[in-house]
Amino acid sequence: MTMPHRLFDTLHEFDLGDGRTGQFYSLPALEKAGLGPISRLPVSIRLVLESVLRNCDGQRVQEENVRALAAWQPTAPRTAEIPFVVARIVLQDFTGVPLLVDLAAMRSAVARLGRNPKLIEPLVPVDLVVDHSVQVDVAGSADAFARNLDLEFHRNRERYQFLKWGMQAFGTFKVVPPGIGIIHQVNLEYLAKGVLASGCQISNLKSEIFYPDTLVGTDSHTTMINGLGIVGWGVGGIEAEAGMLGQPVYFLTPDVVGVHITGSLREGVTATDVALTVTQMLRRAKVVGKFVEFFGPGAAAMPVVDRAMIANMAPEYGATMGFFPIDEECVHYLRATGRAPDQCRLYENYYRAQGLWGIPQQGQVDYSQVLELELGTVVPSVAGPKRPQDRIELPNLRREFFQAFQRPVTENGFGKTRQDFSRAIPVEMATGRKAWIGTGSVLIAAITSCTNTSNPSVMIAAGLLARKAVERGLKVNPAVKASLAPGSRVVSDYLKKTGLQKYLNKLRFNLVGYGCTTCIGNSGPLDPALEEAVVKHDLVTASVLSGNRNFEARVHQSIKANFLMSPPLVVAFALAGRVDIDLSCEPLGTAKDGSPVFLADLWPTLAEIRDTLQSALKPEIFRKLYRDFASQNPKWNEIPARTGDAYAWDADSTYIQEPPFFGSFSMEPGTIAEIGGARALGIFGDSVTTDHISPAGAIQQSSPAGQYLLEHGVAFEEFNSYGSRRGNDRVMTRGTFANVRIKNLMLGGEEGGHTLLQPEGTRMSIYDAAMEYQRRGTPLVVIAGQEYGTGSSRDWAAKGTSLLGVKAVIAQSFERIHRSNLVGMGVLPLQFQDGATAGTLNLDGTEIYEVLGLGPTLKPQQDLTLRITRRNGAAIDVPVRCRIDTPIEIDYYRHGGILPFVLRQLVAKA
Ligand code: SF4
């Protein structure tokens, strides 16, 4: 039981609403203490400030941190990092399994030191939702859900066994099993509490301190929860592990862009249209790395599910968060989703006591910049064909698609000619059905993604549109693979209760699973004859989906044009069977009486949607479906779980292996020393993504990872993806820099994960070269251009780099999270100065590299020297900046990374 601090006399009491009082760290009291005009700060900043104040212990968080954030200025230069201790962590299974592997490895290391493995225990609650593994192998049939679930369990049994071990080994680690829902929707509907409490001791009496629900998640769309007034965003696995073990998550003090929302939506416009409009608008406003906060009367009138949808797109518009402050709508949502009345009362009382109740109106808060959004201007839209920010007004889709078709590939087009456009290929599918496909044919129509499935209004709209279409006798084109994958079972409950699911089924939008499916690229195979025709004729076909990302090859490797849209529009385009259509004036089908049917004939009114919703959504359903969900999945229960505090590693497993991070762990940290005699493992250009460094998708048979799996008796059909094998460092290290699209300039920009072993210049895979260098005791560096490590946060991109033996990455610039992940894995990020690049320095990979000036007194952002010795013996000294940015990162680096640092602290404290 901890004794709380009384810094600035801010520990106050508030009314819990049940006759009792609780303790809290009061922001109004902090303002009274003279730390700044706190009541004028953006609400999101105030919530972070509460955490900084409450966790101020003079070690992890200093009084100076409180003062600095309390005095946040809307437009000051941003140099200070904020130590943010979060209340809880959420994980999805692709990123969560490797994180649990690291915790298990830490326990094994502690056991080897002769200590109690239970020393390693998450200090904050951790919830892992298994949602990323289900694939749409089967679609358009009544048994699709059951068969996809069977296949999922067959493929992932070892991983799920391991998760079950984690559930029994760690007291604070919970798992939402497969078949229940999608992480962010489950978080919104069930996991989020709004206000949390922890025990403390005040004047010898046991008490409780209440505090805002805050979190980080190992998934970029963690921001969905910002729609419920909860601060949270996606981080890499390494940062999440540190957060789990009580370390703050560090981030640069942000600008906060206010979006003043006014007006209301017009008939025929959905919340998805608003989300796509906001995405386009904020991308243009360059909000990368900033908080966005929505306010004004339009925001206040928006239901939480609409807010959550806009918040969920924050990664697409580039913001750290898309935050909506707290008000009556939030507590209304908590009640409507079955949260206990006591919790709802506590929630309201807490935020009222903090002065945080209500969506701010114009002039009440000082933002770095204010943008305007009038909801009445939003029109039905889609986004694509390649980027979520490329919004297209619905009537313009036909024209825009045609233009994209002929635009050069370098300008987000397809580089085709007018003649290619009119192709129509007859195809006889495996089912015996026949179809004609050509340019613009829709081959996948997916109601998918937590973004949309968490919002009943757009799901009901899809069902109502399906009903009207079926009543008119319309059918979905046979070439379309249609699917419905909601983010929670609540959706199925209301679609069944309203009788709408049966109409969706008639259009082949049968339930395929409760998981990410098409949104994450798990769209499953196309009919082989269709796929063959697409590849053979190089057709630009389309997918339509209610997802949030549409980069080429993400949805399906053979489908080039991918359009994001609302669920009712997904159904409409499935009926039309093509995207080169103007649905505002062209019919999408022919009724059984022979008359043309237009979108306007099928589109439900706002009143129809509202009336249907009211009869279907009840709090009891949420309570029922989220009660004992673990026991509601027999397949999960059938999986045997290992027991024990330390994991009994299975040497034969190809999914779960003990990583070597703590193999020779001792309590002594290393020292910081110069790097000498290093060779370049690769020289890369600009915008190398984390997916280039550590791919998530298919494992090539001929790749080092593929060869490893074959040698271990895994048939090619059972390879699964890199994403699902992140619990096995042997696969992942072999997969590092193995993306088929990565271009190593040492090989003249040839694609694929190869390099030249120096000094002999032998061409080989990057993995084989790295292993040979390790045998020779040669340290490695990687050279890169601008924005190294851009894309989703992926801890294996740093882990794999470290395990290959790379000591430093020297780039022109780094993506924020990947830079911190490199430091977190003990890899030195160095930044070229004065416009130097691999090109200006004429580097070809035959050089020897030394990093000079590195030593025990290293300071954040210190200037160092990179000495480059060419093959002919000529040496040049190049200035580089050490991108270890904060004092705590120096400690991480000294310890060989964040995990050894935390482990030493935990063992020393025990
Ligand atoms: S459904 Fe899509 S947005 Fe939601 S968690 Fe899955 S992949 Fe992310």
Short mmCIF file of N, CA and C and ligand atoms in Angstrom, two decimals, residues 92 131-132 182-185 219-222 224 312-313 315-316 448-453 485-487 515-521 546-549 554, ligand 1:
data_model
loop_
_atom_site.label_atom_id
_atom_site.label_comp_id
_atom_site.label_asym_id
_atom_site.label_seq_id
_atom_site.Cartn_x
_atom_site.Cartn_y
_atom_site.Cartn_z
N GLN A 92 -3.12 -6.48 -29.24
CA GLN A 92 -3.76 -7.46 -30.13
C GLN A 92 -2.79 -8.64 -30.28
N ASP A 131 -7.64 -11.02 -32.26
CA ASP A 131 -8.51 -10.59 -33.34
C ASP A 131 -7.85 -10.56 -34.71
N HIS A 132 -6.51 -10.59 -34.74
CA HIS A 132 -5.81 -10.36 -36.01
C HIS A 132 -5.59 -11.65 -36.82
N ILE A 182 -13.11 -7.36 -31.99
CA ILE A 182 -11.90 -6.64 -32.42
C ILE A 182 -11.46 -5.72 -31.29
N ILE A 183 -10.19 -5.67 -31.06
CA ILE A 183 -9.58 -5.00 -29.91
C ILE A 183 -10.23 -3.64 -29.58
N HIS A 184 -10.34 -2.75 -30.57
CA HIS A 184 -10.77 -1.38 -30.23
C HIS A 184 -12.26 -1.30 -29.96
N GLN A 185 -13.02 -2.16 -30.62
CA GLN A 185 -14.46 -2.18 -30.34
C GLN A 185 -14.71 -2.82 -28.97
N ASP A 219 -1.31 -1.27 -31.13
CA ASP A 219 -2.02 -1.22 -32.40
C ASP A 219 -2.30 0.25 -32.68
N SER A 220 -2.03 0.68 -33.89
CA SER A 220 -2.10 2.12 -34.15
C SER A 220 -3.50 2.69 -33.96
N HIS A 221 -4.53 1.86 -34.14
CA HIS A 221 -5.89 2.39 -34.02
C HIS A 221 -6.44 2.39 -32.59
N THR A 222 -5.53 2.28 -31.63
CA THR A 222 -5.91 2.41 -30.22
C THR A 222 -6.67 3.71 -30.00
N MET A 224 -9.20 4.82 -31.22
CA MET A 224 -10.67 4.77 -31.22
C MET A 224 -11.23 5.20 -29.86
N ASN A 312 -10.77 6.97 -34.53
CA ASN A 312 -10.08 5.77 -35.00
C ASN A 312 -9.21 6.04 -36.22
N MET A 313 -9.57 7.09 -36.97
CA MET A 313 -8.80 7.38 -38.18
C MET A 313 -7.57 8.24 -37.89
N PRO A 315 -4.51 7.59 -37.03
CA PRO A 315 -3.28 7.21 -37.76
C PRO A 315 -3.36 7.58 -39.23
N GLU A 316 -4.57 7.57 -39.79
CA GLU A 316 -4.70 7.90 -41.22
C GLU A 316 -4.49 9.40 -41.44
N THR A 448 -16.22 -4.58 -42.82
CA THR A 448 -15.10 -4.98 -41.97
C THR A 448 -14.65 -3.78 -41.15
N SER A 449 -13.76 -4.01 -40.22
CA SER A 449 -13.06 -2.97 -39.47
C SER A 449 -13.86 -2.40 -38.31
N CYS A 450 -13.19 -2.38 -37.18
CA CYS A 450 -13.76 -1.79 -35.99
C CYS A 450 -14.19 -0.34 -36.24
N THR A 451 -13.51 0.34 -37.16
CA THR A 451 -13.86 1.73 -37.47
C THR A 451 -15.36 1.87 -37.71
N ASN A 452 -15.89 0.97 -38.52
CA ASN A 452 -17.30 1.06 -38.88
C ASN A 452 -18.20 0.11 -38.09
N THR A 453 -17.69 -1.07 -37.76
CA THR A 453 -18.60 -2.04 -37.13
C THR A 453 -18.93 -1.66 -35.69
N ALA A 485 -17.70 -8.97 -41.13
CA ALA A 485 -16.86 -9.35 -39.97
C ALA A 485 -16.95 -8.26 -38.92
N PRO A 486 -17.94 -8.34 -38.06
CA PRO A 486 -18.09 -7.29 -37.05
C PRO A 486 -17.03 -7.37 -35.95
N GLY A 487 -16.91 -6.27 -35.22
CA GLY A 487 -15.94 -6.21 -34.14
C GLY A 487 -16.50 -6.62 -32.80
N GLY A 515 -13.40 -10.44 -36.14
CA GLY A 515 -11.98 -10.12 -36.12
C GLY A 515 -11.65 -9.16 -37.24
N CYS A 516 -10.37 -8.88 -37.41
CA CYS A 516 -9.95 -7.82 -38.34
C CYS A 516 -10.16 -8.21 -39.81
N THR A 517 -9.99 -9.46 -40.15
CA THR A 517 -10.17 -10.00 -41.50
C THR A 517 -9.63 -9.06 -42.60
N THR A 518 -10.53 -8.63 -43.50
CA THR A 518 -10.08 -7.87 -44.68
C THR A 518 -9.37 -6.57 -44.29
N CYS A 519 -9.75 -5.97 -43.17
CA CYS A 519 -9.15 -4.70 -42.76
C CYS A 519 -7.64 -4.83 -42.58
N ILE A 520 -7.20 -6.01 -42.11
CA ILE A 520 -5.74 -6.19 -41.90
C ILE A 520 -5.11 -6.92 -43.09
N GLY A 521 -5.92 -7.22 -44.09
CA GLY A 521 -5.38 -7.93 -45.26
C GLY A 521 -5.64 -9.42 -45.23
N SER A 546 -15.23 -1.31 -45.71
CA SER A 546 -15.43 -0.28 -44.69
C SER A 546 -14.24 -0.27 -43.74
N GLY A 547 -13.04 -0.41 -44.31
CA GLY A 547 -11.80 -0.41 -43.51
C GLY A 547 -11.18 0.97 -43.51
N ASN A 548 -9.93 1.02 -43.04
CA ASN A 548 -9.31 2.34 -42.96
C ASN A 548 -7.96 2.43 -43.65
N ARG A 549 -7.49 1.33 -44.24
CA ARG A 549 -6.23 1.44 -44.98
C ARG A 549 -6.39 0.74 -46.32
N ARG A 554 -2.44 -4.34 -49.73
CA ARG A 554 -2.80 -4.59 -48.33
C ARG A 554 -4.07 -5.45 -48.25
S1 SF4 B 1 -10.25 -3.98 -37.66
FE1 SF4 B 1 -8.69 -2.84 -38.77
S2 SF4 B 1 -8.48 -0.92 -37.64
FE2 SF4 B 1 -9.56 -2.36 -36.31
S3 SF4 B 1 -7.92 -3.31 -35.10
FE3 SF4 B 1 -8.29 -4.63 -36.85
S4 SF4 B 1 -6.80 -3.99 -38.39
FE4 SF4 B 1 -6.92 -2.33 -36.86
#
